[in-house]
Coordinates of C-alpha atoms in Angstrom, one line a residue:
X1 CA 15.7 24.4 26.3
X2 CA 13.0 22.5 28.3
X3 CA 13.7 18.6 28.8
X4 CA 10.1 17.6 29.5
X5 CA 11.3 16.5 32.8
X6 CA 11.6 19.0 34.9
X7 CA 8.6 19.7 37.0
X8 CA 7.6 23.0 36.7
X9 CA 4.6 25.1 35.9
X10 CA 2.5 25.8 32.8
X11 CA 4.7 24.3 30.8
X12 CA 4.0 24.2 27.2
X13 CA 5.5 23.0 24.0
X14 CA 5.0 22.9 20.6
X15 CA 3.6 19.6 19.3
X16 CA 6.3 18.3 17.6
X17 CA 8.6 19.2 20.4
X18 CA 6.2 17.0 22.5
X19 CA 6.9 14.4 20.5
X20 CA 10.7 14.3 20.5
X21 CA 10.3 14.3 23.9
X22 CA 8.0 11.3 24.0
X23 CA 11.2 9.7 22.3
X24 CA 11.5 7.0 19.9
X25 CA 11.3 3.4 21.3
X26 CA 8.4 0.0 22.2
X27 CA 5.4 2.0 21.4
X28 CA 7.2 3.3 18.2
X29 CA 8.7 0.1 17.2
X30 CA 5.5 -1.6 17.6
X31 CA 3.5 0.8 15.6
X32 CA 6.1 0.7 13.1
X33 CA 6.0 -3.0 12.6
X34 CA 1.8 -2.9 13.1
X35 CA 1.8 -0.8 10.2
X36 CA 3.9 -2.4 8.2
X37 CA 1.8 -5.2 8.6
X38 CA -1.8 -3.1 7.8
X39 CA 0.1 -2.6 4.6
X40 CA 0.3 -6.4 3.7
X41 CA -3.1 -6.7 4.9
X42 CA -3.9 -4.1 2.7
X43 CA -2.2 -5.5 -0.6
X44 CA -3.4 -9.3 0.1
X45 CA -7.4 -7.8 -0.2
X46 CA -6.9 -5.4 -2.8
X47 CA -4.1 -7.1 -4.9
X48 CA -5.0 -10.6 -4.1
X49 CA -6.8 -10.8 -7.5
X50 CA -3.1 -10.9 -9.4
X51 CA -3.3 -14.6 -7.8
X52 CA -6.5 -15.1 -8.0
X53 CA -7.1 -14.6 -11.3
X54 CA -5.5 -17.2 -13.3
X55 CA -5.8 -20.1 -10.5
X56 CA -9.5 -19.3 -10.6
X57 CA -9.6 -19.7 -14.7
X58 CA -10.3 -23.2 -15.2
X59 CA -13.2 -23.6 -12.6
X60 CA -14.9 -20.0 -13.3
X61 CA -13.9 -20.5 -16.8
X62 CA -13.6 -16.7 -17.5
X63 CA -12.1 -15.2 -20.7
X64 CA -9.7 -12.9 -21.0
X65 CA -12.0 -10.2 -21.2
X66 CA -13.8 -11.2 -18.2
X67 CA -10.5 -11.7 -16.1
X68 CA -9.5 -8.1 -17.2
X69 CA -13.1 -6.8 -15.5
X70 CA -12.0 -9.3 -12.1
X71 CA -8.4 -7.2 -12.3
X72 CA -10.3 -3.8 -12.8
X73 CA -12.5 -3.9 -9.9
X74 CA -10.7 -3.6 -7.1
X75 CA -8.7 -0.7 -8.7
X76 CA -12.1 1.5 -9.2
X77 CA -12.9 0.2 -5.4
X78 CA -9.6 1.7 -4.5
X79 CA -10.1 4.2 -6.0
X80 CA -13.5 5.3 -4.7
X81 CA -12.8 4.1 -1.2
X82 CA -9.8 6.0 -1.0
X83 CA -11.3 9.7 -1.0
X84 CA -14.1 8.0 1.5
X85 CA -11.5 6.4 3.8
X86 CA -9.4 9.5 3.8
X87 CA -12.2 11.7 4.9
X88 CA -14.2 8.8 7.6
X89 CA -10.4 9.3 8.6
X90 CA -10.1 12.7 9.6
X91 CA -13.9 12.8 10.8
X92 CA -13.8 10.1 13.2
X93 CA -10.1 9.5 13.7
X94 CA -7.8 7.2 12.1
X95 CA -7.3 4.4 14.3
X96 CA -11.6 4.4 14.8
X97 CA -12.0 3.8 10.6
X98 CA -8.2 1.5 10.3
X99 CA -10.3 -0.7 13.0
X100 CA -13.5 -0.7 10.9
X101 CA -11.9 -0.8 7.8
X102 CA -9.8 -4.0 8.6
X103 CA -12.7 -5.6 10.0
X104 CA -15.4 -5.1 6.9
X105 CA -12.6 -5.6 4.3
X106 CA -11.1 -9.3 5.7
X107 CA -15.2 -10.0 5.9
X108 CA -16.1 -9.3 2.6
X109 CA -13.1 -10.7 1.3
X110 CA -13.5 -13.6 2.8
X111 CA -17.0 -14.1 1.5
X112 CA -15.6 -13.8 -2.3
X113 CA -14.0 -17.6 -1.3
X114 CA -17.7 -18.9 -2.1
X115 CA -18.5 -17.0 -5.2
X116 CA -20.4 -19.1 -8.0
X117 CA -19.1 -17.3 -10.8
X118 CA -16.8 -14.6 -11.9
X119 CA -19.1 -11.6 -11.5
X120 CA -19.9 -12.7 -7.9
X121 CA -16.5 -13.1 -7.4
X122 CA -16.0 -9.5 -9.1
X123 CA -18.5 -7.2 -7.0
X124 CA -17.1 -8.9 -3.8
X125 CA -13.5 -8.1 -4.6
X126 CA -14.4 -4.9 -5.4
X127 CA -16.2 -3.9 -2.1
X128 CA -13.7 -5.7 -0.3
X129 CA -10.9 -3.5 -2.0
X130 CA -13.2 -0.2 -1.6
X131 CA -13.4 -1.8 2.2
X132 CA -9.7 -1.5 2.4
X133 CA -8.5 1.8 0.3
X134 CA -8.1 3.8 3.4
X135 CA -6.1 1.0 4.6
X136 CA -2.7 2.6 3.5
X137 CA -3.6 6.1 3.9
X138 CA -4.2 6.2 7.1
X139 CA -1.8 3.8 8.6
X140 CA 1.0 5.9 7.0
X141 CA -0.4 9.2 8.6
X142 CA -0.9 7.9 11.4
X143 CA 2.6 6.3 11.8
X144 CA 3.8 9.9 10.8
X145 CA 1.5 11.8 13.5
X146 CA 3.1 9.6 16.3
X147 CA 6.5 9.4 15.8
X148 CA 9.2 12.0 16.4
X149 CA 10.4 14.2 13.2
X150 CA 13.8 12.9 12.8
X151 CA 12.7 9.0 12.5
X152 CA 9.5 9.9 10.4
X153 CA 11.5 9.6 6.9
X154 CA 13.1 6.2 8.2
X155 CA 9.8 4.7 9.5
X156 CA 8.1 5.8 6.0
X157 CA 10.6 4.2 4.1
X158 CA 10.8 0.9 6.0
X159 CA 6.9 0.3 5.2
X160 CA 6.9 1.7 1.9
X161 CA 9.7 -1.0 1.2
X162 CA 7.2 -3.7 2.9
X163 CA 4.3 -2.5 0.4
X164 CA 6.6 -3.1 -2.5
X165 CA 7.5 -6.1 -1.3
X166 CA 4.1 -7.1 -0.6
X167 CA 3.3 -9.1 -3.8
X168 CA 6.3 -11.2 -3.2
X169 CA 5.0 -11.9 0.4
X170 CA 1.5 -13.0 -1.2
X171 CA 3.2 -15.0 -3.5
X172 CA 4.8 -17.0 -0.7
X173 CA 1.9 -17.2 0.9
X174 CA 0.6 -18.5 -2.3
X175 CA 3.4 -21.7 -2.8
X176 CA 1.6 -24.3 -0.2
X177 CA -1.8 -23.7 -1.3
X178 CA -1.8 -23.1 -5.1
X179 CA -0.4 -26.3 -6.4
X180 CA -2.9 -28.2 -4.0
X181 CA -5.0 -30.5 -5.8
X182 CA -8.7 -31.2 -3.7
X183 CA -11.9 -30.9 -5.0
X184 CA -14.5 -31.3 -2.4
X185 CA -18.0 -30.1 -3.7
X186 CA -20.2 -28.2 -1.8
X187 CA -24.0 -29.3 -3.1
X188 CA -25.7 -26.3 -1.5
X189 CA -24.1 -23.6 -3.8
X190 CA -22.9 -25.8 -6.6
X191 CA -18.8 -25.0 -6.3
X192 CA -16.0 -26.7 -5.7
X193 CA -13.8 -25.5 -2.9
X194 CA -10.5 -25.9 -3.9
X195 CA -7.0 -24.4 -3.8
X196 CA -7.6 -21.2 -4.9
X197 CA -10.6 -20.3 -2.6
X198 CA -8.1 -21.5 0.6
X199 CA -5.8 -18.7 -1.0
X200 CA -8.9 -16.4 -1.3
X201 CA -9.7 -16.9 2.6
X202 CA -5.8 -17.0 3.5
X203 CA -5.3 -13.7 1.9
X204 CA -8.3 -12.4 4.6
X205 CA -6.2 -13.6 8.2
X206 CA -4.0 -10.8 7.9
X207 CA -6.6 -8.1 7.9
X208 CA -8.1 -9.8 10.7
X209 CA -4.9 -10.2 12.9
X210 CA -4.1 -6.4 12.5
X211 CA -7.2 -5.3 13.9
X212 CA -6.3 -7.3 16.9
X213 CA -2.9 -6.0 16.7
X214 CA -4.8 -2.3 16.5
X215 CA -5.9 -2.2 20.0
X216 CA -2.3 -2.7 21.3
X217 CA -1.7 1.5 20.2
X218 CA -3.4 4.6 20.9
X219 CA -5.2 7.0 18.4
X220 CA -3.0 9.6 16.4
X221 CA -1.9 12.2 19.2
X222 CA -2.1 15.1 16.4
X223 CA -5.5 13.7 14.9
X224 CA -6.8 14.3 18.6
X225 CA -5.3 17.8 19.6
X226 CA -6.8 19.3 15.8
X227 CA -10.0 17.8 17.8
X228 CA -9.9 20.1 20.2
X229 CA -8.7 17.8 23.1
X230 CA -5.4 19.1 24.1
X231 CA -5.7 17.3 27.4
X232 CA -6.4 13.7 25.9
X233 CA -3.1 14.6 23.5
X234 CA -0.7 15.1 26.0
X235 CA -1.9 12.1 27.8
X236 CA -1.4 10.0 25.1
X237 CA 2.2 11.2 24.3
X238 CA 3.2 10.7 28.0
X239 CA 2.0 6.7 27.5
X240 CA 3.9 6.8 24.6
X241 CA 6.9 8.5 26.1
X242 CA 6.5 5.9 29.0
X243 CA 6.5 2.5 26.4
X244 CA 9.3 4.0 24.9
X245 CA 11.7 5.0 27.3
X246 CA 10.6 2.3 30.0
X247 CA 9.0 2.5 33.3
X248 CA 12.5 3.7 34.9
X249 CA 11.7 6.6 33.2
X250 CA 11.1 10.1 34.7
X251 CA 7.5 11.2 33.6
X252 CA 7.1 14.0 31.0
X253 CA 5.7 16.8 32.6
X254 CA 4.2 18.8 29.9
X255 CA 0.7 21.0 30.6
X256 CA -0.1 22.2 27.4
X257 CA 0.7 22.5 23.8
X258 CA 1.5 25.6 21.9
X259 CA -0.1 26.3 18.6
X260 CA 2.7 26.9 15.8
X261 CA 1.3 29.5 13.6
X262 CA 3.7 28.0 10.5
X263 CA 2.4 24.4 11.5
X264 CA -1.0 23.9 9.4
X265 CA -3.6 20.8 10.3
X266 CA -5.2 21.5 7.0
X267 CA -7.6 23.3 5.3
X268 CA -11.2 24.4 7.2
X269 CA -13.2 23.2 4.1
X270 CA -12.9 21.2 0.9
X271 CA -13.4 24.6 -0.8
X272 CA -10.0 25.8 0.4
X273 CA -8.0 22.6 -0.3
X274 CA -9.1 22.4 -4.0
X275 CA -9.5 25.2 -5.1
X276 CA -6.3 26.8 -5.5
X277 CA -4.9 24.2 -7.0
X278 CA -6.9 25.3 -10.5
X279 CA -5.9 28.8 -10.4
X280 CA -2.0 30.5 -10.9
X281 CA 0.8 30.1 -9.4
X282 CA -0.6 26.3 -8.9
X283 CA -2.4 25.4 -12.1
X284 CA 0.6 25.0 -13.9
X285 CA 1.8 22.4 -11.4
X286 CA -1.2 20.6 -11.2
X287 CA -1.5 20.3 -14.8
X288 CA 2.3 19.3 -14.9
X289 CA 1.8 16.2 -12.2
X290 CA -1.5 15.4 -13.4
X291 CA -0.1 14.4 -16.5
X292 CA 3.0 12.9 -14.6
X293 CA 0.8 10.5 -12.4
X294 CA -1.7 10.0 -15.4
X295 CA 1.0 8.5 -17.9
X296 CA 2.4 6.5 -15.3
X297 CA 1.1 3.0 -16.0
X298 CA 3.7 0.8 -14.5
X299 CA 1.7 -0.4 -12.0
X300 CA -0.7 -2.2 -14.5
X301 CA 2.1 -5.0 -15.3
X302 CA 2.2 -5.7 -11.7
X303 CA -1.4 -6.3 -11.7
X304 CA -0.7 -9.1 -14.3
X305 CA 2.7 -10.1 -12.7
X306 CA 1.8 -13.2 -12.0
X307 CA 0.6 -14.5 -15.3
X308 CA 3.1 -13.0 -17.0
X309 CA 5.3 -14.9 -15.0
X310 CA 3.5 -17.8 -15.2
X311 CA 3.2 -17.8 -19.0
X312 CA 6.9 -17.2 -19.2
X313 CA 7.9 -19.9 -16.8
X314 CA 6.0 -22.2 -18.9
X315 CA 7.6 -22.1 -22.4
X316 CA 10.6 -21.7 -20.7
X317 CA 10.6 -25.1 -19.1
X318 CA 9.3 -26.9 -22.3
X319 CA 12.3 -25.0 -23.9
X320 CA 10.3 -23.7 -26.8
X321 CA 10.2 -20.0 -28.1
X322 CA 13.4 -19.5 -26.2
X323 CA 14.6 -16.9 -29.0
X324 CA 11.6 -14.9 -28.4
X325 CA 11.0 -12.1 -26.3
X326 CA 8.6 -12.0 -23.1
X327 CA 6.2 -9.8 -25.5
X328 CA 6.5 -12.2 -28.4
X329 CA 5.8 -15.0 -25.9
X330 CA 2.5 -13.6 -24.4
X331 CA 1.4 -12.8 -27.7
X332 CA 1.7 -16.4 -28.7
X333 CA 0.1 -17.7 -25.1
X334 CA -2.9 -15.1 -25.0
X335 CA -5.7 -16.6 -26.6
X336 CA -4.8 -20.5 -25.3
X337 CA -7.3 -21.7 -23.1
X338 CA -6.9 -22.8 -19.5
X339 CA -5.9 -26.8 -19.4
X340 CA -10.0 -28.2 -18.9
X341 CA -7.9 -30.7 -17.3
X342 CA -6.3 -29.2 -14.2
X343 CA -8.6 -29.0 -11.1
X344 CA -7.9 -25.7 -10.5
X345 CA -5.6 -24.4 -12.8
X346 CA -2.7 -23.8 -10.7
X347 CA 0.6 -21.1 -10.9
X348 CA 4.2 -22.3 -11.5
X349 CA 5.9 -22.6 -7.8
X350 CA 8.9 -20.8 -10.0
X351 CA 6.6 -18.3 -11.3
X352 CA 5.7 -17.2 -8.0
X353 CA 9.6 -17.3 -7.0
X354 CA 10.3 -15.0 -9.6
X355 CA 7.1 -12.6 -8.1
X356 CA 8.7 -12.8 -4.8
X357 CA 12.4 -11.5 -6.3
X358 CA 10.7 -8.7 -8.1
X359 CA 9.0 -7.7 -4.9
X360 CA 12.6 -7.9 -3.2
X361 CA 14.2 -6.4 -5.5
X362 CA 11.8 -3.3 -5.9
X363 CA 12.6 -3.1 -2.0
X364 CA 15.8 -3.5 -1.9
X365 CA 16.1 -0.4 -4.8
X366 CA 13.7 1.6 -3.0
X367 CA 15.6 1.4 0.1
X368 CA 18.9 2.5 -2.2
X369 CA 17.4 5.5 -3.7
X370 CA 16.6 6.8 -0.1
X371 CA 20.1 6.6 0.7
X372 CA 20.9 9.1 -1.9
X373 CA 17.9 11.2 -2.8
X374 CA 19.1 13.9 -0.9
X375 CA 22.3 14.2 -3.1
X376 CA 20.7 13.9 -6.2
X377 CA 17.4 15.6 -5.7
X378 CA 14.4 14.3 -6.4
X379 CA 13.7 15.7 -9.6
X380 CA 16.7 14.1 -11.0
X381 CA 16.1 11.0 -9.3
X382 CA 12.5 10.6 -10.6
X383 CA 13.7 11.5 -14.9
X384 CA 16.7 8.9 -14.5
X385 CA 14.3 6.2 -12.9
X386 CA 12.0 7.2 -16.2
X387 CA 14.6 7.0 -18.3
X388 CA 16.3 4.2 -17.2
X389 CA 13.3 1.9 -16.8
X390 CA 11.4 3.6 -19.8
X391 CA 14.4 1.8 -22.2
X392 CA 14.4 -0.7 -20.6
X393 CA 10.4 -1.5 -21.4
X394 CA 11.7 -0.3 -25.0
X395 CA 14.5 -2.6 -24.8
X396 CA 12.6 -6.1 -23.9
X397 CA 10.5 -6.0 -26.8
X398 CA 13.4 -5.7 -28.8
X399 CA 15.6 -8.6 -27.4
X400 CA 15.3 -12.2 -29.3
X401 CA 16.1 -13.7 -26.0
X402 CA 13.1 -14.7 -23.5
X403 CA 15.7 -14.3 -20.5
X404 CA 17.4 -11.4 -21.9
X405 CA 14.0 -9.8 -22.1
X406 CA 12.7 -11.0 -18.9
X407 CA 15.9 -9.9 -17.0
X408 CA 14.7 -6.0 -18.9
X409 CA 11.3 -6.4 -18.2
X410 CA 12.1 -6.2 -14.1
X411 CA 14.5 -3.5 -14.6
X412 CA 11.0 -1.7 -16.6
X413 CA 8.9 -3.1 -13.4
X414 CA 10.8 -0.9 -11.2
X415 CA 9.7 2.0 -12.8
X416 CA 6.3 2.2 -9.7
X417 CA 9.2 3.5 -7.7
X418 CA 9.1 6.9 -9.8
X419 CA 4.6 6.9 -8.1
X420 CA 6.9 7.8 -4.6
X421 CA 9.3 10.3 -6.1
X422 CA 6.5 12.0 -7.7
X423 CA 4.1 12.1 -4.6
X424 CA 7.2 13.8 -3.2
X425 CA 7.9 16.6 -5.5
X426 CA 4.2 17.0 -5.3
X427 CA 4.3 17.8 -1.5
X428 CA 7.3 19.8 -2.4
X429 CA 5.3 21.8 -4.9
X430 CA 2.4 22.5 -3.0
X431 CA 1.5 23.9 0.1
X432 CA 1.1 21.7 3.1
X433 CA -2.5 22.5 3.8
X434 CA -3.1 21.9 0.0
X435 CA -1.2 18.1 0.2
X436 CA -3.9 16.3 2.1
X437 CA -2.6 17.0 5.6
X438 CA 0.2 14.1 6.2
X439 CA -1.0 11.4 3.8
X440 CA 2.0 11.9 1.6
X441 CA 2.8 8.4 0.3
X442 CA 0.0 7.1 -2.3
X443 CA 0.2 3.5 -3.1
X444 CA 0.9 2.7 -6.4
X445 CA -1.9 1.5 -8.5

């Protein structure tokens, strides 16, 4: 089997091959942690709203109908932006539109820190989350393209454990600046900037940062040899192979990479990827994880986290409605107005505690269930998560106990793990040029 050092001529291996020999090291490691930290980015634009939300009550003085459209926007901006990002991706490369997309989002986002009212505050957030979709996307495929098979499954798993624990990070981010209590006004646009605008612009330094960070790594190797420029691929895997096994290093002497006839890039056209996914053997599939993904609405209580948390921190610690459970206790809290009186209206420093150990835990599981997926299957895996965290949701509206009910109520929040096992069976199902080349791991909504 050809090393990749030895120097001989017209020597050509597969891609993948190419980059086992490139090895797994610096550049690797440094990708790794640069996505990992795209993916906070990422979460602080488009989920900074679960924050934002109730610290920005009092000033904006939204109801709760109007804080409902603040927490929808972003989602439909995801959602849009996420078939656009996806395909600016492919077009013009992925570190060219992860650059762009950084840049624009942590702009726009930052700009939402001077919004007048709540539906300034809600067309910014949502361009800044349509900004951002492709965020996740594309960091994960490229991470994928450019790093050897046998580490890909790690390296996916460490950041996917650093998105899920992403709202905990926020939330630490959040401790030293929420319960702040300036006012200073600013005359020529009739606000005061207060606590929860410094979060606002806080939550836009990440983005920022990691498009500096970008221009430490190269663009995906793959994405450039499905361009057509073989020669500019093989370059880029021997600077990679030279970061990661160090300047001591022999140099990889590869002149060309062969085309693996099993190994598809992807469909030629939009036609060909959708289409046979309407029509048999597929259909039934489709239909089958459409409804799967569909009637998973986990994700919508992380949206609200926060509040929840904050609402239940709060009778807690006046140590009323302590035989109640969480549900009974939001039900009772719903309709009370912000406190006129706080300037802003501020989260519970416990509250957020509580949303950073939800966001470990949901790591520290996730990181379990990779362990042993490949016993159980993933099929299995993903009805027991259902079932398990699908009592549980049953179970804490059941309990007369708010921390009996709170303590089932995380064991229900886990269920967003199931959005990964899904997306998995679904690339399992389908065929890879039919599974949106390597983007594999959807963030849960």
């Amino acid at each position: 089997m050809y090393n990749g050092y030895k120097n001989e001529n017209d020597v050509k291996v597969s891609f993948e091959t190419a980059l086992d020999l490139a090895g797994f090291g610096l550049y690797s490691y440094n990708l790794t942690a640069l996505t990992g930290f795209i993916i906070i980015a990422y979460a602080c634009i488009s989920f900074g709203t679960t924050m934002i939300i109730p610290t920005s009550a009092c000033e904006l003085k939204t109801t709760n109908a109007q804080q409902g459209f603040i927490a929808a926007g972003p989602l439909v901006g995801i959602i849009l932006g996420g078939v656009i990002g996806g395909y600016l991706g492919d077009k013009f490369g992925r570190r060219r539109m992860m650059f762009v997309s950084l840049l624009s989002a942590s702009v726009v986002n930052a700009l939402a820190s001077i919004s007048v009212d709540w539906i300034m505050l809600l067309i910014l957030q949502s361009i800044a989350s349509f900004c951002a979709a492709g965020m996740y996307s594309l960091s994960m495929t490229m991470l994928s393209e450019s790093v050897p098979v046998a580490k890909r499954n790690l390296v996916v798993l460490i950041v996917t454990s650093i998105f899920l624990m992403a709202q905990g990070i926020m939330a630490v981010m959040a401790i030293p600046i929420i319960p702040l209590s300036f006012s200073i006004y600013l005359p020529s646009l009739g606000i005061h900037w207060n606590s929860w605008r410094l979060l606002v612009l806080v939550y836009s330094v990440p983005g920022l940062l990691a498009a500096v960070w970008l221009l430490t790594v190269k663009e995906s190797p793959k994405y450039i040899y499905t361009q057509g420029k073989e020669q500019e691929a093989i370059d880029i895997i021997k600077s990679m192979h030279r970061m990661n096994k160090g300047k001591s290093a022999e140099d990889l002497h590869i002149t060309g990479l062969m085309y693996n006839a099993q190994q598809s890039f992807g469909p030629s056209s939009t036609k060909e990827q959708i289409v046979p996914l309407f029509k048999t053997p597929l259909l039934k599939y489709t239909i089958i994880m459409t409804i799967l993904f569909v009637f998973q609405q986990v994700g919508a209580f992380g949206i609200w986290l926060p509040t929840i948390a904050n609402q239940f921190v709060q009778i807690v610690e006046t140590g009323k409605s302590t035989d109640q459970s969480l549900c009974s206790i939001l039900s009772t809290t719903i309709d009370t107005p912000p406190d006129p009186n706080a300037v802003p209206c501020s989260l519970n420093v416990t509250s957020l505690l509580f949303v950073l150990l939800v966001g470990a835990l949901r790591s520290i599981v996730n990181g379990l269930l990779g362990l042993i997926i490949n016993r159980v299957g993933r099929r299995n895996m993903a009805m027991a998560v259902a079932l398990v965290c699908g009592l549980a949701g049953i179970i804490t509206n059941l309990i007369p106990n708010a921390f009996g009910s709170a303590a089932f109520f995380v064991i229900f929040t886990l269920g967003i793990l199931i959005v990964g096992l899904y997306t998995a069976i679904t690339v399992a199902l389908f065929p890879t040029n039919l599974s949106f080349s390597d983007r594999s791991s959807i963030p849960p909504q």
